[in-house]
Amino acid sequence: MAIKEEDLVQDNYYVHSNHGVCLYKGIKYLTVRNIENIKCYCLIFLDGESLYVPNDQLDLITECDKQYGQNIGLTKLGNIRWKNKYNKILLDNEILTKTKKSLLQIKAYENILMNGVKNNKIVLEQYYKKYIGDDKAMNNFIESVLQKSTYPEGYNKDIEVEYEASSKTAIINYRIPNTVEVPNTIKYKYDSLIEGLIEIKMKDKEFNKYYESVVFQSTLRSIKEVFDAIGNDILDTIVFNGLAEDIDKKTGNNFTSCIISLMVPRSQFEKINLTQISYKDCILYLKGIFVGQLQQLSPVKPILDINRNDRRFISNKGILSELDEGVNLAEMDWEDFEYLVRELFEKIFSDDGSEVRVTQASRDGGVDAVAFDNDPIKGGKFIIQAKRYNNVVSVSASRDLYGTVINEGAVKGILVTTSYFGNDSREFAKDKPITLIDGSNLVYLLNKYGYKAHIKLKKK
């Protein structure tokens, strides 16, 4: 490929189409045919012979790979046999140059995490503080942190963020390059049938490991950059959903898959030394969810997804800490009882490093609390409902919960009451993903976690 003046680098190897391999030595201004100050490019050939190329002949010069130039050596100026070698030398040089460029691209993708850690200069904590109290502005700030982060050539990002001040949580939907967009050409080869170069790709097993590494590194790097950018007084947890776009070869339709999802508390992430980890082991330690080989883009359900029309989640009220044996749960304010159940299950699920969040009672959509267990095998989303009743809980409550479980895409529903369930409720729940916790079992759970209270139902 012909080059421009700004591409020329002194002492680099180049190929002159009429004379062969040479070194570029800079610009000279010469007098030619009584015309002064003609700009020429000085090329040095074998035995130090010089050739001065005027600007209008610059298209005769092409770049030559340094290693290839050293191996083949400088050409003797005026060698009539040069033209016989010209096409082969150009072809060999093109193959070597393209192969080197491809391998450098692959290396850049293989080191996405460490290069990001090393070059992260965009994060200054004082910037985020002016956005405190404005969730929308915080969304934009987090997105800008990730967008400004420099990745290798061809790495295209599309990012959506939802920050919730009440829970100090940021949900990040992050578009990760698919398998076609990640460079994986390891060499080039001339094919005489098509009279051109063909790309030699990585073998499947090698590419699978490489693509997995790119996904895991992008995930960890993004989480680190956001935690680094925002203080722990504002951000405590990040939910990261890695999305990949592709075309369904069966239907020809575009699709988007969430191929990795994880919920990471800051306290857990800050204990990790990213310079010494196995990327996959680290993702598993953080209870990240993904299915099989990532290059297949198999979808997983996000632990928590962005839903701008669903602002259900709010912070707790510390009801558990005020509990004592004199409190009759059956007479507790119904809203406080819902908070109590949420806080209790927060304790239960946190034993496994999971999270529970409470929903607003005014428009909870049949949900009083949502628990997220990040374990890739037994985990998932749990719907918890609380019923502060003094009478038997009707079977309709179990039916409603089951419908909510299906609608929310949850793995299980838990119905908690201060009273008791009839046989019809237990019969309905026995072959469904529903757990019924009556008053006596609720008191047992409270005692187990060190809280005292009692239940005395009101008589009709």
Short mmCIF file of C-alpha atoms in Angstrom, two decimals:
data_model
loop_
_atom_site.label_atom_id
_atom_site.label_comp_id
_atom_site.label_asym_id
_atom_site.label_seq_id
_atom_site.Cartn_x
_atom_site.Cartn_y
_atom_site.Cartn_z
CA MET A 1 0.00 0.00 0.00
CA ALA A 2 1.40 3.40 -1.00
CA ILE A 3 2.16 5.78 1.86
CA LYS A 4 1.95 9.49 2.57
CA GLU A 5 4.75 11.77 3.67
CA GLU A 6 3.53 11.81 7.29
CA ASP A 7 3.80 8.00 7.39
CA LEU A 8 7.54 8.02 6.60
CA VAL A 9 9.81 7.32 9.60
CA GLN A 10 13.54 7.89 9.40
CA ASP A 11 15.67 4.71 9.40
CA ASN A 12 12.65 2.48 8.76
CA TYR A 13 12.68 -0.04 5.93
CA TYR A 14 10.67 0.63 2.74
CA VAL A 15 10.31 -0.90 -0.71
CA HIS A 16 10.74 1.13 -3.90
CA SER A 17 8.78 -0.59 -6.67
CA ASN A 18 11.53 -0.06 -9.27
CA HIS A 19 14.63 -0.53 -7.13
CA GLY A 20 13.88 -2.70 -4.11
CA VAL A 21 14.44 -2.64 -0.33
CA CYS A 22 15.89 0.55 1.15
CA LEU A 23 16.13 2.73 4.25
CA TYR A 24 14.47 6.14 4.50
CA LYS A 25 16.87 8.88 5.60
CA GLY A 26 14.79 12.03 5.56
CA ILE A 27 13.88 14.94 3.34
CA LYS A 28 16.37 16.79 1.13
CA TYR A 29 15.79 19.96 -0.86
CA LEU A 30 17.62 19.78 -4.19
CA THR A 31 18.11 21.83 -7.33
CA VAL A 32 16.94 19.90 -10.38
CA ARG A 33 17.19 21.32 -13.89
CA ASN A 34 17.78 24.80 -12.51
CA ILE A 35 14.69 24.54 -10.29
CA GLU A 36 15.65 25.13 -6.66
CA ASN A 37 14.25 23.69 -3.41
CA ILE A 38 12.52 20.64 -4.82
CA LYS A 39 11.44 18.41 -1.95
CA CYS A 40 12.84 14.87 -2.29
CA TYR A 41 12.85 11.81 -0.06
CA CYS A 42 16.28 10.27 0.48
CA LEU A 43 16.44 6.47 0.19
CA ILE A 44 19.62 4.48 0.94
CA PHE A 45 20.30 1.16 -0.82
CA LEU A 46 23.10 -1.42 -0.60
CA ASP A 47 26.64 0.00 -0.29
CA GLY A 48 25.21 3.36 0.79
CA GLU A 49 23.96 4.34 -2.64
CA SER A 50 21.30 7.06 -2.52
CA LEU A 51 18.16 7.71 -4.48
CA TYR A 52 16.18 10.96 -4.18
CA VAL A 53 12.50 10.52 -4.86
CA PRO A 54 10.43 13.63 -5.69
CA ASN A 55 7.02 14.15 -4.13
CA ASP A 56 5.14 13.16 -7.28
CA GLN A 57 6.76 9.70 -7.17
CA LEU A 58 5.96 8.97 -3.53
CA ASP A 59 3.38 6.39 -4.63
CA LEU A 60 6.29 4.15 -5.71
CA ILE A 61 7.23 3.63 -2.04
CA THR A 62 5.54 1.11 0.23
CA GLU A 63 6.17 0.28 3.88
CA CYS A 64 8.34 -2.75 4.68
CA ASP A 65 8.27 -4.72 7.92
CA LYS A 66 11.49 -4.14 9.87
CA GLN A 67 12.15 -7.83 10.52
CA TYR A 68 11.48 -8.70 6.89
CA GLY A 69 13.73 -5.86 5.69
CA GLN A 70 16.57 -7.06 7.91
CA ASN A 71 16.15 -10.65 6.74
CA ILE A 72 16.12 -9.88 3.01
CA GLY A 73 18.64 -7.04 3.23
CA LEU A 74 19.03 -3.86 1.22
CA THR A 75 18.84 -4.16 -2.56
CA LYS A 76 21.66 -3.01 -4.82
CA LEU A 77 20.51 0.07 -6.68
CA GLY A 78 20.11 -0.63 -10.38
CA ASN A 79 19.90 -4.42 -9.96
CA ILE A 80 18.00 -5.56 -13.06
CA ARG A 81 16.89 -8.78 -11.37
CA TRP A 82 14.97 -6.84 -8.74
CA LYS A 83 11.79 -6.63 -10.80
CA ASN A 84 11.61 -10.43 -10.97
CA LYS A 85 11.51 -10.59 -7.18
CA TYR A 86 9.31 -7.55 -6.69
CA ASN A 87 5.90 -9.19 -6.55
CA LYS A 88 7.03 -11.97 -4.23
CA ILE A 89 8.77 -9.57 -1.88
CA LEU A 90 5.74 -7.32 -1.75
CA LEU A 91 3.48 -10.31 -1.07
CA ASP A 92 5.74 -11.70 1.67
CA ASN A 93 6.00 -8.25 3.22
CA GLU A 94 2.21 -7.79 3.16
CA ILE A 95 1.67 -11.19 4.80
CA LEU A 96 4.18 -10.42 7.55
CA THR A 97 2.86 -6.90 8.17
CA LYS A 98 -0.78 -8.00 8.39
CA THR A 99 0.04 -10.98 10.59
CA LYS A 100 1.99 -8.81 13.03
CA LYS A 101 -0.84 -6.30 13.21
CA SER A 102 -3.37 -9.07 13.91
CA LEU A 103 -1.26 -10.60 16.66
CA LEU A 104 -0.83 -7.19 18.30
CA GLN A 105 -4.61 -6.72 18.23
CA ILE A 106 -5.13 -10.12 19.87
CA LYS A 107 -2.54 -9.30 22.53
CA ALA A 108 -4.35 -6.05 23.32
CA TYR A 109 -7.62 -7.95 23.85
CA GLU A 110 -5.83 -10.56 25.97
CA ASN A 111 -4.67 -7.80 28.32
CA ILE A 112 -7.84 -5.70 28.59
CA LEU A 113 -7.98 -5.86 32.38
CA MET A 114 -4.34 -5.12 33.18
CA ASN A 115 -4.07 -2.38 30.55
CA GLY A 116 -7.17 -0.79 32.06
CA VAL A 117 -5.81 -0.98 35.60
CA LYS A 118 -2.51 0.50 34.43
CA ASN A 119 -3.96 3.32 32.33
CA ASN A 120 -7.00 4.29 34.41
CA LYS A 121 -6.60 8.07 34.68
CA ILE A 122 -10.20 9.23 34.28
CA VAL A 123 -11.35 8.47 37.80
CA LEU A 124 -11.34 11.35 40.27
CA GLU A 125 -13.64 10.93 43.25
CA GLN A 126 -14.42 14.62 43.68
CA TYR A 127 -16.33 14.66 40.36
CA TYR A 128 -19.09 12.29 41.46
CA LYS A 129 -20.00 14.31 44.56
CA LYS A 130 -21.75 17.06 42.63
CA TYR A 131 -24.25 14.46 41.38
CA ILE A 132 -25.36 13.32 44.85
CA GLY A 133 -29.15 13.40 45.11
CA ASP A 134 -29.70 13.30 41.34
CA ASP A 135 -30.04 9.69 40.21
CA LYS A 136 -30.30 10.61 36.53
CA ALA A 137 -27.10 12.66 36.67
CA MET A 138 -25.40 9.80 38.49
CA ASN A 139 -26.51 7.43 35.71
CA ASN A 140 -24.87 9.72 33.17
CA PHE A 141 -21.71 10.03 35.26
CA ILE A 142 -21.28 6.26 35.61
CA GLU A 143 -21.92 5.81 31.89
CA SER A 144 -19.33 8.46 31.04
CA VAL A 145 -16.73 6.74 33.26
CA LEU A 146 -17.18 3.52 31.27
CA GLN A 147 -17.44 5.22 27.86
CA LYS A 148 -14.23 7.20 28.37
CA SER A 149 -12.28 4.11 29.34
CA THR A 150 -9.94 3.30 26.44
CA TYR A 151 -10.15 -0.18 24.93
CA PRO A 152 -8.37 -1.76 21.93
CA GLU A 153 -9.22 -0.74 18.38
CA GLY A 154 -12.57 -2.14 17.25
CA TYR A 155 -13.97 -2.63 20.76
CA ASN A 156 -17.42 -1.02 20.60
CA LYS A 157 -19.39 -0.34 23.78
CA ASP A 158 -23.03 0.44 24.41
CA ILE A 159 -23.87 1.13 28.05
CA GLU A 160 -27.04 1.72 30.02
CA VAL A 161 -27.03 2.50 33.74
CA GLU A 162 -29.63 2.71 36.48
CA TYR A 163 -28.48 4.02 39.85
CA GLU A 164 -30.67 3.69 42.95
CA ALA A 165 -29.63 5.98 45.79
CA SER A 166 -31.84 4.22 48.35
CA SER A 167 -29.93 0.96 48.06
CA LYS A 168 -26.60 2.47 46.86
CA THR A 169 -26.81 0.15 43.86
CA ALA A 170 -25.89 0.65 40.21
CA ILE A 171 -27.26 -1.70 37.55
CA ILE A 172 -25.06 -1.69 34.45
CA ASN A 173 -26.15 -3.20 31.14
CA TYR A 174 -22.94 -3.37 29.13
CA ARG A 175 -22.64 -4.46 25.50
CA ILE A 176 -19.65 -6.78 25.11
CA PRO A 177 -18.19 -7.51 21.63
CA ASN A 178 -19.57 -10.70 20.12
CA THR A 179 -17.44 -13.51 18.67
CA VAL A 180 -17.22 -11.88 15.23
CA GLU A 181 -16.10 -8.51 16.59
CA VAL A 182 -13.22 -9.90 18.65
CA PRO A 183 -10.05 -10.21 16.51
CA ASN A 184 -8.90 -13.82 16.12
CA THR A 185 -6.79 -13.94 12.94
CA ILE A 186 -3.39 -15.44 13.82
CA LYS A 187 -1.79 -15.34 10.35
CA TYR A 188 -2.33 -14.66 6.64
CA LYS A 189 -1.64 -16.97 3.74
CA TYR A 190 -1.61 -16.55 -0.04
CA ASP A 191 -4.23 -18.63 -1.87
CA SER A 192 -3.45 -19.13 -5.54
CA LEU A 193 -7.05 -20.12 -6.35
CA ILE A 194 -8.41 -16.71 -5.41
CA GLU A 195 -5.09 -14.96 -6.08
CA GLY A 196 -5.24 -13.19 -2.75
CA LEU A 197 -4.64 -13.49 0.98
CA ILE A 198 -6.83 -15.56 3.26
CA GLU A 199 -7.09 -15.31 7.04
CA ILE A 200 -6.09 -18.22 9.29
CA LYS A 201 -8.22 -18.14 12.44
CA MET A 202 -7.63 -19.58 15.91
CA LYS A 203 -8.73 -23.14 16.45
CA ASP A 204 -12.08 -23.45 18.23
CA LYS A 205 -10.66 -24.59 21.55
CA GLU A 206 -8.11 -21.79 21.61
CA PHE A 207 -10.71 -19.18 20.61
CA ASN A 208 -13.20 -20.36 23.25
CA LYS A 209 -10.65 -19.77 26.00
CA TYR A 210 -9.62 -16.44 24.49
CA TYR A 211 -13.19 -15.12 24.12
CA GLU A 212 -14.06 -16.23 27.66
CA SER A 213 -11.06 -14.26 28.91
CA VAL A 214 -12.19 -11.12 27.02
CA VAL A 215 -15.68 -11.31 28.57
CA PHE A 216 -14.41 -11.92 32.11
CA GLN A 217 -11.78 -9.18 31.88
CA SER A 218 -14.26 -6.63 30.49
CA THR A 219 -16.61 -7.45 33.35
CA LEU A 220 -14.02 -7.10 36.11
CA ARG A 221 -12.49 -3.98 34.60
CA SER A 222 -15.85 -2.20 34.33
CA ILE A 223 -16.75 -3.01 37.93
CA LYS A 224 -13.39 -1.78 39.17
CA GLU A 225 -13.60 1.47 37.20
CA VAL A 226 -17.02 2.34 38.60
CA PHE A 227 -16.10 1.50 42.19
CA ASP A 228 -12.90 3.55 41.79
CA ALA A 229 -14.87 6.50 40.43
CA ILE A 230 -17.51 6.67 43.18
CA GLY A 231 -17.03 6.61 46.94
CA ASN A 232 -18.53 4.02 49.27
CA ASP A 233 -20.84 6.65 50.75
CA ILE A 234 -22.75 6.63 47.45
CA LEU A 235 -22.18 3.22 45.85
CA ASP A 236 -22.19 -0.07 47.71
CA THR A 237 -23.24 -2.66 45.11
CA ILE A 238 -22.89 -3.12 41.34
CA VAL A 239 -25.05 -5.42 39.24
CA PHE A 240 -23.26 -6.04 35.94
CA ASN A 241 -25.07 -7.57 32.98
CA GLY A 242 -22.86 -8.34 29.98
CA LEU A 243 -24.87 -8.30 26.74
CA ALA A 244 -23.84 -9.60 23.32
CA GLU A 245 -25.62 -8.92 20.03
CA ASP A 246 -25.59 -11.30 17.09
CA ILE A 247 -27.68 -12.75 14.26
CA ASP A 248 -29.69 -15.96 14.66
CA LYS A 249 -28.43 -18.09 11.77
CA LYS A 250 -31.70 -20.05 11.68
CA THR A 251 -34.02 -17.06 11.27
CA GLY A 252 -31.72 -14.25 10.18
CA ASN A 253 -33.07 -12.07 12.98
CA ASN A 254 -30.93 -9.93 15.28
CA PHE A 255 -30.91 -10.88 18.95
CA THR A 256 -29.35 -9.70 22.20
CA SER A 257 -28.28 -12.16 24.92
CA CYS A 258 -27.26 -11.48 28.48
CA ILE A 259 -24.30 -13.88 28.62
CA ILE A 260 -22.98 -12.98 32.07
CA SER A 261 -24.55 -11.45 35.18
CA LEU A 262 -23.22 -10.81 38.66
CA MET A 263 -24.02 -8.75 41.74
CA VAL A 264 -20.92 -7.51 43.54
CA PRO A 265 -20.77 -5.78 46.94
CA ARG A 266 -17.90 -3.28 47.19
CA SER A 267 -16.60 -4.90 50.40
CA GLN A 268 -16.09 -8.21 48.58
CA PHE A 269 -14.61 -6.73 45.41
CA GLU A 270 -12.05 -4.58 47.24
CA LYS A 271 -10.48 -7.70 48.77
CA ILE A 272 -9.46 -8.96 45.31
CA ASN A 273 -5.95 -8.47 43.94
CA LEU A 274 -6.72 -8.24 40.22
CA THR A 275 -3.05 -8.57 39.23
CA GLN A 276 -2.82 -12.18 40.46
CA ILE A 277 -6.19 -13.75 39.73
CA SER A 278 -7.51 -16.40 37.38
CA TYR A 279 -10.28 -14.48 35.59
CA LYS A 280 -12.72 -17.38 35.54
CA ASP A 281 -12.07 -18.36 39.16
CA CYS A 282 -12.60 -14.74 40.22
CA ILE A 283 -15.95 -14.53 38.42
CA LEU A 284 -17.04 -17.78 40.09
CA TYR A 285 -15.89 -16.46 43.47
CA LEU A 286 -18.12 -13.43 42.91
CA LYS A 287 -20.95 -15.87 42.06
CA GLY A 288 -21.24 -14.67 38.49
CA ILE A 289 -23.81 -16.45 36.34
CA PHE A 290 -22.98 -17.72 32.84
CA VAL A 291 -23.81 -20.84 30.88
CA GLY A 292 -21.33 -23.24 29.29
CA GLN A 293 -18.96 -21.87 26.67
CA LEU A 294 -19.41 -18.12 26.37
CA GLN A 295 -18.71 -18.01 22.63
CA GLN A 296 -22.07 -19.75 22.10
CA LEU A 297 -23.74 -16.61 23.55
CA SER A 298 -26.13 -18.76 25.60
CA PRO A 299 -28.49 -16.44 27.50
CA VAL A 300 -28.79 -16.22 31.28
CA LYS A 301 -31.43 -14.31 33.22
CA PRO A 302 -29.95 -11.10 34.66
CA ILE A 303 -29.74 -11.14 38.44
CA LEU A 304 -31.35 -7.71 38.31
CA ASP A 305 -32.22 -5.83 35.14
CA ILE A 306 -32.92 -2.21 34.37
CA ASN A 307 -36.61 -1.39 34.36
CA ARG A 308 -37.18 2.34 34.26
CA ASN A 309 -40.92 1.92 34.86
CA ASP A 310 -40.40 -0.12 38.04
CA ARG A 311 -39.10 1.94 40.96
CA ARG A 312 -40.15 -0.51 43.63
CA PHE A 313 -37.06 -0.82 45.74
CA ILE A 314 -36.51 1.20 48.90
CA SER A 315 -34.24 0.99 51.95
CA ASN A 316 -35.07 -0.77 55.23
CA LYS A 317 -36.32 0.81 58.47
CA GLY A 318 -34.33 -1.10 61.12
CA ILE A 319 -37.40 -2.87 62.54
CA LEU A 320 -35.45 -5.98 63.59
CA SER A 321 -33.05 -4.01 65.76
CA GLU A 322 -35.96 -2.64 67.82
CA LEU A 323 -37.59 -6.04 68.37
CA ASP A 324 -37.96 -7.51 71.86
CA GLU A 325 -39.99 -10.26 73.53
CA GLY A 326 -42.75 -7.85 74.43
CA VAL A 327 -43.63 -7.25 70.76
CA ASN A 328 -46.68 -9.15 69.53
CA LEU A 329 -46.13 -9.60 65.80
CA ALA A 330 -49.84 -10.13 65.24
CA GLU A 331 -50.53 -6.57 66.41
CA MET A 332 -47.60 -4.92 64.65
CA ASP A 333 -48.30 -2.25 62.03
CA TRP A 334 -48.77 -4.14 58.75
CA GLU A 335 -46.13 -2.09 56.91
CA ASP A 336 -43.61 -2.54 59.73
CA PHE A 337 -44.27 -6.28 59.59
CA GLU A 338 -43.38 -6.34 55.90
CA TYR A 339 -40.10 -4.55 56.71
CA LEU A 340 -39.42 -7.02 59.51
CA VAL A 341 -39.81 -9.98 57.17
CA ARG A 342 -37.56 -8.35 54.60
CA GLU A 343 -34.87 -7.64 57.19
CA LEU A 344 -35.07 -11.19 58.52
CA PHE A 345 -34.62 -12.67 55.07
CA GLU A 346 -31.78 -10.26 54.41
CA LYS A 347 -30.01 -11.96 57.33
CA ILE A 348 -30.89 -15.42 56.03
CA PHE A 349 -29.74 -14.83 52.47
CA SER A 350 -26.66 -12.82 53.42
CA ASP A 351 -25.22 -16.00 54.96
CA ASP A 352 -24.62 -17.07 51.32
CA GLY A 353 -23.49 -13.65 50.13
CA SER A 354 -26.84 -12.87 48.50
CA GLU A 355 -29.02 -9.78 48.65
CA VAL A 356 -32.60 -8.96 49.65
CA ARG A 357 -34.45 -5.79 48.74
CA VAL A 358 -37.82 -4.48 49.90
CA THR A 359 -40.52 -3.02 47.66
CA GLN A 360 -42.82 -0.10 48.24
CA ALA A 361 -46.04 -1.29 49.80
CA SER A 362 -48.17 1.20 47.86
CA ARG A 363 -47.52 -0.46 44.50
CA ASP A 364 -45.58 -3.62 45.08
CA GLY A 365 -47.19 -5.70 42.35
CA GLY A 366 -47.64 -8.59 44.78
CA VAL A 367 -44.04 -8.41 46.00
CA ASP A 368 -42.98 -7.41 49.51
CA ALA A 369 -39.32 -8.39 49.12
CA VAL A 370 -37.05 -9.79 46.44
CA ALA A 371 -34.02 -11.92 47.24
CA PHE A 372 -31.22 -12.59 44.78
CA ASP A 373 -29.09 -15.68 45.33
CA ASN A 374 -26.09 -15.50 42.97
CA ASP A 375 -25.22 -19.18 43.17
CA PRO A 376 -25.19 -20.42 39.52
CA ILE A 377 -26.71 -23.80 40.47
CA LYS A 378 -29.17 -23.30 43.32
CA GLY A 379 -29.58 -19.54 43.09
CA GLY A 380 -31.92 -17.18 41.33
CA LYS A 381 -34.64 -14.72 42.19
CA PHE A 382 -36.92 -15.31 45.17
CA ILE A 383 -40.23 -13.52 45.78
CA ILE A 384 -41.21 -12.98 49.42
CA GLN A 385 -44.66 -11.95 50.61
CA ALA A 386 -45.64 -11.07 54.17
CA LYS A 387 -49.17 -11.40 55.56
CA ARG A 388 -49.78 -10.02 59.05
CA TYR A 389 -53.01 -11.95 59.71
CA ASN A 390 -54.88 -13.05 62.81
CA ASN A 391 -56.96 -15.62 60.94
CA VAL A 392 -56.22 -18.49 58.58
CA VAL A 393 -54.50 -17.44 55.35
CA SER A 394 -56.76 -18.35 52.45
CA VAL A 395 -55.54 -20.46 49.52
CA SER A 396 -55.95 -17.43 47.26
CA ALA A 397 -52.78 -15.95 48.81
CA SER A 398 -50.80 -19.02 47.69
CA ARG A 399 -52.35 -18.84 44.23
CA ASP A 400 -51.52 -15.14 43.94
CA LEU A 401 -47.94 -15.75 45.02
CA TYR A 402 -47.53 -18.53 42.46
CA GLY A 403 -48.76 -16.17 39.73
CA THR A 404 -46.30 -13.52 40.86
CA VAL A 405 -43.43 -16.03 40.82
CA ILE A 406 -44.25 -16.89 37.20
CA ASN A 407 -44.70 -13.25 36.20
CA GLU A 408 -41.41 -12.16 37.84
CA GLY A 409 -39.43 -15.08 36.40
CA ALA A 410 -38.45 -16.14 39.92
CA VAL A 411 -37.29 -19.59 41.01
CA LYS A 412 -39.30 -19.65 44.22
CA GLY A 413 -41.95 -17.85 46.29
CA ILE A 414 -41.99 -17.61 50.08
CA LEU A 415 -45.20 -16.72 51.93
CA VAL A 416 -44.77 -15.62 55.55
CA THR A 417 -47.61 -15.01 58.01
CA THR A 418 -48.21 -14.40 61.70
CA SER A 419 -51.12 -16.85 61.63
CA TYR A 420 -51.46 -20.26 59.95
CA PHE A 421 -52.29 -21.99 56.65
CA GLY A 422 -55.16 -24.34 55.96
CA ASN A 423 -54.90 -27.73 54.30
CA ASP A 424 -56.03 -26.29 50.97
CA SER A 425 -53.05 -23.89 50.94
CA ARG A 426 -50.57 -26.65 51.80
CA GLU A 427 -52.09 -28.95 49.19
CA PHE A 428 -51.81 -26.23 46.54
CA ALA A 429 -48.16 -25.47 47.41
CA LYS A 430 -46.81 -29.00 47.76
CA ASP A 431 -45.86 -29.55 44.09
CA LYS A 432 -44.98 -25.93 43.32
CA PRO A 433 -41.93 -23.74 44.03
CA ILE A 434 -43.61 -22.20 47.07
CA THR A 435 -42.60 -22.30 50.75
CA LEU A 436 -45.19 -21.51 53.44
CA ILE A 437 -43.92 -20.14 56.77
CA ASP A 438 -46.57 -19.86 59.50
CA GLY A 439 -46.39 -17.94 62.79
CA SER A 440 -44.62 -20.61 64.82
CA ASN A 441 -41.93 -21.09 62.17
CA LEU A 442 -41.50 -17.32 61.89
CA VAL A 443 -40.82 -17.06 65.64
CA TYR A 444 -38.38 -19.98 65.31
CA LEU A 445 -36.45 -18.17 62.54
CA LEU A 446 -36.32 -14.97 64.56
CA ASN A 447 -34.95 -16.85 67.56
CA LYS A 448 -32.39 -18.59 65.37
CA TYR A 449 -30.96 -15.23 64.36
CA GLY A 450 -31.02 -13.82 67.88
CA TYR A 451 -34.29 -11.88 67.92
CA LYS A 452 -37.08 -12.26 70.46
CA ALA A 453 -40.77 -11.69 69.84
CA HIS A 454 -44.06 -13.54 70.28
CA ILE A 455 -47.32 -14.01 68.46
CA LYS A 456 -50.70 -13.89 70.13
CA LEU A 457 -53.54 -13.94 67.66
CA LYS A 458 -56.58 -11.81 68.29
CA LYS A 459 -59.70 -13.83 68.95
CA LYS A 460 -62.79 -13.10 66.88
#
